[in-house]
Short mmCIF file of C-alpha atoms and ligand atoms in Angstrom, two decimals:
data_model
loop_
_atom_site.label_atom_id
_atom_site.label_comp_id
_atom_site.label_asym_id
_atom_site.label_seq_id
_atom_site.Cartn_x
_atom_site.Cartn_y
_atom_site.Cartn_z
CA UNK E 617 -11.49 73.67 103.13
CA UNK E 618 -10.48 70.89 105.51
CA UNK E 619 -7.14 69.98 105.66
CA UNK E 620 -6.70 67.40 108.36
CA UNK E 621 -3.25 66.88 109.41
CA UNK E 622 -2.76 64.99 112.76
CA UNK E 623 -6.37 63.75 112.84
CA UNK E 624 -6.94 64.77 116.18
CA UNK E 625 -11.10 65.17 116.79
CA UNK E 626 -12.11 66.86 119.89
CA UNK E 627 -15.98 66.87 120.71
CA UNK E 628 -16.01 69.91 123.46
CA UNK E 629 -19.22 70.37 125.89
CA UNK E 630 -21.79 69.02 122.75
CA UNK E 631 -25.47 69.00 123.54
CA UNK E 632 -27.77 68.23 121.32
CA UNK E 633 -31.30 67.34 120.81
CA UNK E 634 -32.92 66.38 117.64
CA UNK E 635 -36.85 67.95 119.17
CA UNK E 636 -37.23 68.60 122.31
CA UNK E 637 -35.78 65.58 124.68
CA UNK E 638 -31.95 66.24 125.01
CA UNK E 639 -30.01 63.23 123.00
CA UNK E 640 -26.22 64.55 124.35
CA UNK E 641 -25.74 66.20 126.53
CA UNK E 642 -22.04 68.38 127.39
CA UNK E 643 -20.42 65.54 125.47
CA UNK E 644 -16.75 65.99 125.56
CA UNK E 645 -13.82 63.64 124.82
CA UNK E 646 -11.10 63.33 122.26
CA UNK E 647 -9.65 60.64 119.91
CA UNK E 648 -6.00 61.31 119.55
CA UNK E 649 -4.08 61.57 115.41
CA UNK E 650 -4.23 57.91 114.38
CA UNK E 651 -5.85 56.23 117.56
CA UNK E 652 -8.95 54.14 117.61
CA UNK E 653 -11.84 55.60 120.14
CA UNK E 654 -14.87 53.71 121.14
CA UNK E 655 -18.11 54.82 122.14
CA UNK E 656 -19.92 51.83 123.96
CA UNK E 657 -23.32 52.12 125.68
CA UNK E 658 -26.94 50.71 125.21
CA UNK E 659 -29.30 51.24 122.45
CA UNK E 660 -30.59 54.40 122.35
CA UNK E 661 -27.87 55.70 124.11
CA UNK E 662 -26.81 58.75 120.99
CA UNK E 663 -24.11 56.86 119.87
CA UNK E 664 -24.90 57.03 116.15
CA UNK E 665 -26.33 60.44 116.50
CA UNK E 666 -22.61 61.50 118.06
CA UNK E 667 -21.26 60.47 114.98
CA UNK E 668 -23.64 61.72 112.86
CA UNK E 669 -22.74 65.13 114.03
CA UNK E 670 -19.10 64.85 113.19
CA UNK E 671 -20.27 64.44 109.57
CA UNK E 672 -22.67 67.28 109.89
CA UNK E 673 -26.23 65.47 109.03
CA UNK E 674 -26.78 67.35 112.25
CA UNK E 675 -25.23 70.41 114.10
CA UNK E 676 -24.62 70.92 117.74
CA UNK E 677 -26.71 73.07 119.68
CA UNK E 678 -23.72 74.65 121.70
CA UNK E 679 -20.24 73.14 122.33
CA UNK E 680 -18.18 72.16 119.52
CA UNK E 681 -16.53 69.47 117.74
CA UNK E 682 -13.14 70.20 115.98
CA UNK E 683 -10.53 68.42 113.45
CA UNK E 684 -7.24 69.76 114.44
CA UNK E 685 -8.52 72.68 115.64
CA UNK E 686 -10.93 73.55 113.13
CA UNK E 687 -14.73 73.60 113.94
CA UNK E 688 -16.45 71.56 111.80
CA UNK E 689 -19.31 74.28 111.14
CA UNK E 690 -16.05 76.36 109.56
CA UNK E 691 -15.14 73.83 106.85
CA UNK E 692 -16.69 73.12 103.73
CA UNK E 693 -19.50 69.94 103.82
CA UNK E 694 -17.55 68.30 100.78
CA UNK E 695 -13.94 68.37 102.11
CA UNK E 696 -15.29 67.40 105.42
CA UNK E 697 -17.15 64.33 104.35
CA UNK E 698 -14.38 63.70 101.97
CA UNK E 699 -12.20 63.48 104.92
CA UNK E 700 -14.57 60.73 106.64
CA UNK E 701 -14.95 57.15 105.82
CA UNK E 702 -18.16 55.53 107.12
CA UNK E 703 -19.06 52.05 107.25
CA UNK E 704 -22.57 50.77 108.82
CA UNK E 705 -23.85 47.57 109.75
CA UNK E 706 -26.71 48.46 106.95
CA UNK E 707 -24.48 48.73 103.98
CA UNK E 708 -25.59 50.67 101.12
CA UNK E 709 -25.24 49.40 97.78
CA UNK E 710 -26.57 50.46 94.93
CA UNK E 711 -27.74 48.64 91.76
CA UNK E 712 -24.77 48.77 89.67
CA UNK E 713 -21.88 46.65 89.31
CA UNK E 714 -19.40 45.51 92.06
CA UNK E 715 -16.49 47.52 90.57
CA UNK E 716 -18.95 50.99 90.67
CA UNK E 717 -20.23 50.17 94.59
CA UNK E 718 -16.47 50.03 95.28
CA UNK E 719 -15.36 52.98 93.91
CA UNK E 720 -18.52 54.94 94.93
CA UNK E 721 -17.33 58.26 96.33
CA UNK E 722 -13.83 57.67 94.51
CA UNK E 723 -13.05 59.50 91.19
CA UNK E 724 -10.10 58.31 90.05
CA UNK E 725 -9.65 54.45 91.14
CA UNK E 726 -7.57 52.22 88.38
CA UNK E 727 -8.89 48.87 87.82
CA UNK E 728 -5.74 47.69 89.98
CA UNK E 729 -6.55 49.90 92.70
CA UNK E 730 -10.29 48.25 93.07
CA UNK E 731 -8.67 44.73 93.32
CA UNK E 732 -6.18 45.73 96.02
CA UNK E 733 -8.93 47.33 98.07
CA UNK E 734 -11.00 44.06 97.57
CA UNK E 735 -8.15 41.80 98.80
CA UNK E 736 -7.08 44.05 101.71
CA UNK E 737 -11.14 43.71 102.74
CA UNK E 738 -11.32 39.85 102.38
CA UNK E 739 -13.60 40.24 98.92
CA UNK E 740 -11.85 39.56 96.11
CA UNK E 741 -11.92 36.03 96.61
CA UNK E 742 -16.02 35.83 96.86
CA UNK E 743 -16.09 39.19 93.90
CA UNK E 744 -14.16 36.47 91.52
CA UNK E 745 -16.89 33.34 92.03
CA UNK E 746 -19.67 35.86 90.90
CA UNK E 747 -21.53 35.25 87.87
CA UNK E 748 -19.21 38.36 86.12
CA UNK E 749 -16.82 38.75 88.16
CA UNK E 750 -16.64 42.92 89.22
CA UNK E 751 -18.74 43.49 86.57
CA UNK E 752 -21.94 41.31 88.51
CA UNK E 753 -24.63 43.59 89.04
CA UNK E 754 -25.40 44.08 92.90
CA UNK E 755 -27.99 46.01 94.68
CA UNK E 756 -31.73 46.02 94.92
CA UNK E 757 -32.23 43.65 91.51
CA UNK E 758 -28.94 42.69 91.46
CA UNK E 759 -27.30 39.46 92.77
CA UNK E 760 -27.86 39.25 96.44
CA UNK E 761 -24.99 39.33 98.91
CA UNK E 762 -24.93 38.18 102.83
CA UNK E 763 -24.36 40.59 105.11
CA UNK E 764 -20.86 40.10 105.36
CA UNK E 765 -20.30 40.17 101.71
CA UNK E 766 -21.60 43.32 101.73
CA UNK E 767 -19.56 44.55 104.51
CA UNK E 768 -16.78 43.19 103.57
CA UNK E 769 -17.32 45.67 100.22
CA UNK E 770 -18.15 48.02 102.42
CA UNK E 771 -14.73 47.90 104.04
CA UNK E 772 -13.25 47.51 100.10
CA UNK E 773 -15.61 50.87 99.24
CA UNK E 774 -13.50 52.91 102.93
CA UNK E 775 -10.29 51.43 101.74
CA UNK E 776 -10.19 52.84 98.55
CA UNK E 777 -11.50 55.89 99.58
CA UNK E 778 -8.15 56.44 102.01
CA UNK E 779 -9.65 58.82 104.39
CA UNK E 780 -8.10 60.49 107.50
CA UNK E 781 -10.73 59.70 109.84
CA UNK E 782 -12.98 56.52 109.66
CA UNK E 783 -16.64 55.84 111.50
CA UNK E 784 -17.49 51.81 112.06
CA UNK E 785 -21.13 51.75 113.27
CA UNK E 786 -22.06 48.33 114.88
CA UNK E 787 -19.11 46.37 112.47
CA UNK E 788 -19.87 43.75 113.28
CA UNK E 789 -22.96 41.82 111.89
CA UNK E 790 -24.47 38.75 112.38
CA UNK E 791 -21.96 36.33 110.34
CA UNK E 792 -20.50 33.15 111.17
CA UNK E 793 -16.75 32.88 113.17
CA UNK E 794 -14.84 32.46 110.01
CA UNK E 795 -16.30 35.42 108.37
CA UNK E 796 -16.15 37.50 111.51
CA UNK E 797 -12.68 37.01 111.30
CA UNK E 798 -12.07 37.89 108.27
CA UNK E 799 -14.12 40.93 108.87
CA UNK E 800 -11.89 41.55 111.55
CA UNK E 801 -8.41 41.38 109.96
CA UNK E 802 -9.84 43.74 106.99
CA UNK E 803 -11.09 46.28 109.28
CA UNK E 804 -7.52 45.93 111.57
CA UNK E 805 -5.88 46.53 108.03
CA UNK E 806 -8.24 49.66 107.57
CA UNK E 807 -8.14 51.53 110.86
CA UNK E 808 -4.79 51.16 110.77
CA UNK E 809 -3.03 54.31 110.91
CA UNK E 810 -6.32 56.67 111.12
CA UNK E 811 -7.85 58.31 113.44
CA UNK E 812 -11.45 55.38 113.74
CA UNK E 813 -14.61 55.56 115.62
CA UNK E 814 -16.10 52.17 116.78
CA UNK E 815 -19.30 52.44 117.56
CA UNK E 816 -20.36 49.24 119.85
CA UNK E 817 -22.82 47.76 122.15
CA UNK E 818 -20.68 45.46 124.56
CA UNK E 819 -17.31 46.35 125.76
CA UNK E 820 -15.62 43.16 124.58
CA UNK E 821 -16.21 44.06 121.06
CA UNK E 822 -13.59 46.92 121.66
CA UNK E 823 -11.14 45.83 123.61
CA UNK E 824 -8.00 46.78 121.15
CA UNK E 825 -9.22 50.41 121.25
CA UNK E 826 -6.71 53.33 122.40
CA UNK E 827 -9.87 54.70 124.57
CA UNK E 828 -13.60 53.88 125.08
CA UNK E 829 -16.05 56.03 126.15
CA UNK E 830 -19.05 55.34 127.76
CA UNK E 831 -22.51 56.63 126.20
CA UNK E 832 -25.46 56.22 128.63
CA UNK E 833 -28.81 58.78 128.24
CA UNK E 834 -26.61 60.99 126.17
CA UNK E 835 -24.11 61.61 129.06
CA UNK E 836 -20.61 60.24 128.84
CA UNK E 837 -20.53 57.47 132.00
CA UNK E 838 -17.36 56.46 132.15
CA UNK E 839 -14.37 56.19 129.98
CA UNK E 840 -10.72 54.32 129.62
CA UNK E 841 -9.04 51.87 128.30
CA UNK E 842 -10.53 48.29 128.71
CA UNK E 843 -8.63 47.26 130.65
CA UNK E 844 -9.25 50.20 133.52
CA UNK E 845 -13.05 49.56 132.90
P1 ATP Z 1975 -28.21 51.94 118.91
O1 ATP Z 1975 -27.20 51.27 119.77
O2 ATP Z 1975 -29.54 51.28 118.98
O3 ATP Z 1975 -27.76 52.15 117.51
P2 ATP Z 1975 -27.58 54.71 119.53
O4 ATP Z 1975 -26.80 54.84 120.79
O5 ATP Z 1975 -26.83 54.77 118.26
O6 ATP Z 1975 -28.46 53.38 119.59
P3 ATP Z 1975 -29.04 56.96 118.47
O7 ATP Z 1975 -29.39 56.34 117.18
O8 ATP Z 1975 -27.99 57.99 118.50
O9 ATP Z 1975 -28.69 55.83 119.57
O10 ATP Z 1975 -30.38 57.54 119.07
C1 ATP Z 1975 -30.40 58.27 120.28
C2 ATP Z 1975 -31.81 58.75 120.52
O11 ATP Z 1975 -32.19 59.68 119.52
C3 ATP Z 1975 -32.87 57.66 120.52
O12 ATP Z 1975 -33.79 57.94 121.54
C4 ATP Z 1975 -33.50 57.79 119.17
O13 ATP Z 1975 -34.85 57.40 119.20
C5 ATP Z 1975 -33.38 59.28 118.88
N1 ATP Z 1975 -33.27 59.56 117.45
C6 ATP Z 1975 -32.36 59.02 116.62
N2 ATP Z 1975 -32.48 59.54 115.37
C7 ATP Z 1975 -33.51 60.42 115.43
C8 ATP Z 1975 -34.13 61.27 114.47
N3 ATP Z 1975 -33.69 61.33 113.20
N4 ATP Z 1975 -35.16 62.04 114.89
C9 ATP Z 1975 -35.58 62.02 116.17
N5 ATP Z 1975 -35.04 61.22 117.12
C10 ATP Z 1975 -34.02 60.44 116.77
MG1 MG Z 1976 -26.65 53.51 116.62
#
């Protein structure tokens, strides 16, 4: 059982390859309890797949990657992943209601608790002009959202779901300014006080982050704040 505390994630020496060809290779950095890390670098560079090994879809070939200490190999999948919000660019929602896609992964969310998650994401406002309110059927056959409707319930699903460490992969989608910013002040209210991952392309996407790290070929570049790089 994980029981993170401080929040501190240390990734030391990881390689790993998915075949053959090497993704990461002796991969090591570490985001601090509470801080906000970035890992920049082109496409293709194993950003995602970094990520993706923190939430154990994959595991390291050698090094290791530990939550206060604890390898994640030693904890069990469910309080791991309960420990870890993730929010992509492709948001996943299902075909049920708006109230059920925000409390997905939640057990025990009061109706009050769904609204205050939707209003510290920036959705409540667009959730109430729906056909039925929370109770519109999204998804696949459901009403169709933009892309920043459905991240912004994306955000709404994370903040509800409280967890101690938080991935953002590519937040930010192809939206207008005025959504953007809204995006933006939901996701400052969500990383707030948790230990985030911001997965980005270009360095000025980042530049509030407590470090940034450099992905290139699998190899960490460079890394710093923004303003040393
Ligand atoms: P992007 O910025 O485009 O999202 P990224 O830095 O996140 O890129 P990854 O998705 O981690 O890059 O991919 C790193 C490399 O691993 C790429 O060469 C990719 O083709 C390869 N790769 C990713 N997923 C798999 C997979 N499931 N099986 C095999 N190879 C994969
Ligand atoms: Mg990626």
């Amino acid at each position: 059982e994980l029981v993170v505390d401080a929040g501190r994630v240390t990734y030391d020496d990881v390689t790993f390859s998915y075949d053959d060809d090497p993704i990461l290779e002796d991969v090591r950095f570490t985001a601090e309890g509470g801080d906000t890390l970035a890992l920049v670098g082109p496409t293709g560079a194993g950003k995602s797949t970094a990520l993706k090994l923190l939430l154990r879809m994959y595991d390291v070939d050698s090094g290791s990657i530990t939550v206060d200490g604890r390898d994640v190999r030693d904890v069990t999948l469910t309080s791991l992943r309960g420990a870890i919000g993730y929010v992509s660019q492709e948001t996943f929602l299902f075909y049920g209601t708006v109230r059920e896609n925000i409390t997905y992964g939640t057990f025990d969310a009061s109706d009050e608790d769904v609204v205050a998650a939707a209003k510290a994401a920036e959705a409540h406002e667009f959730v109430t002009n729906l056909p039925d309110g929370y109770d519109t059927m999204v998804g696949e056959r459901g009403v169709k959202l933009s892309g920043g409707q459905r991240q912004r319930l994306a955000i709404a699903r994370a903040m509800l779901k409280d967890p101690e460490l938080l991935i953002l992969d590519e937040a930010t989608s192809d939206v207008d300014t005025e959504t953007e910013m809204l995006i933006q002040r939901s996701l400052d209210r969500l990383t707030a006080d948790r230990t985030t991952f911001v997965i980005a392309h270009r360095l000025s996407t980042v530049k509030d982050a407590d470090r940034i790290v450099v992905l290139e070929d699998g190899r960490v570049a460079e890394r710093g704040t923004h303003e040393d790089l």
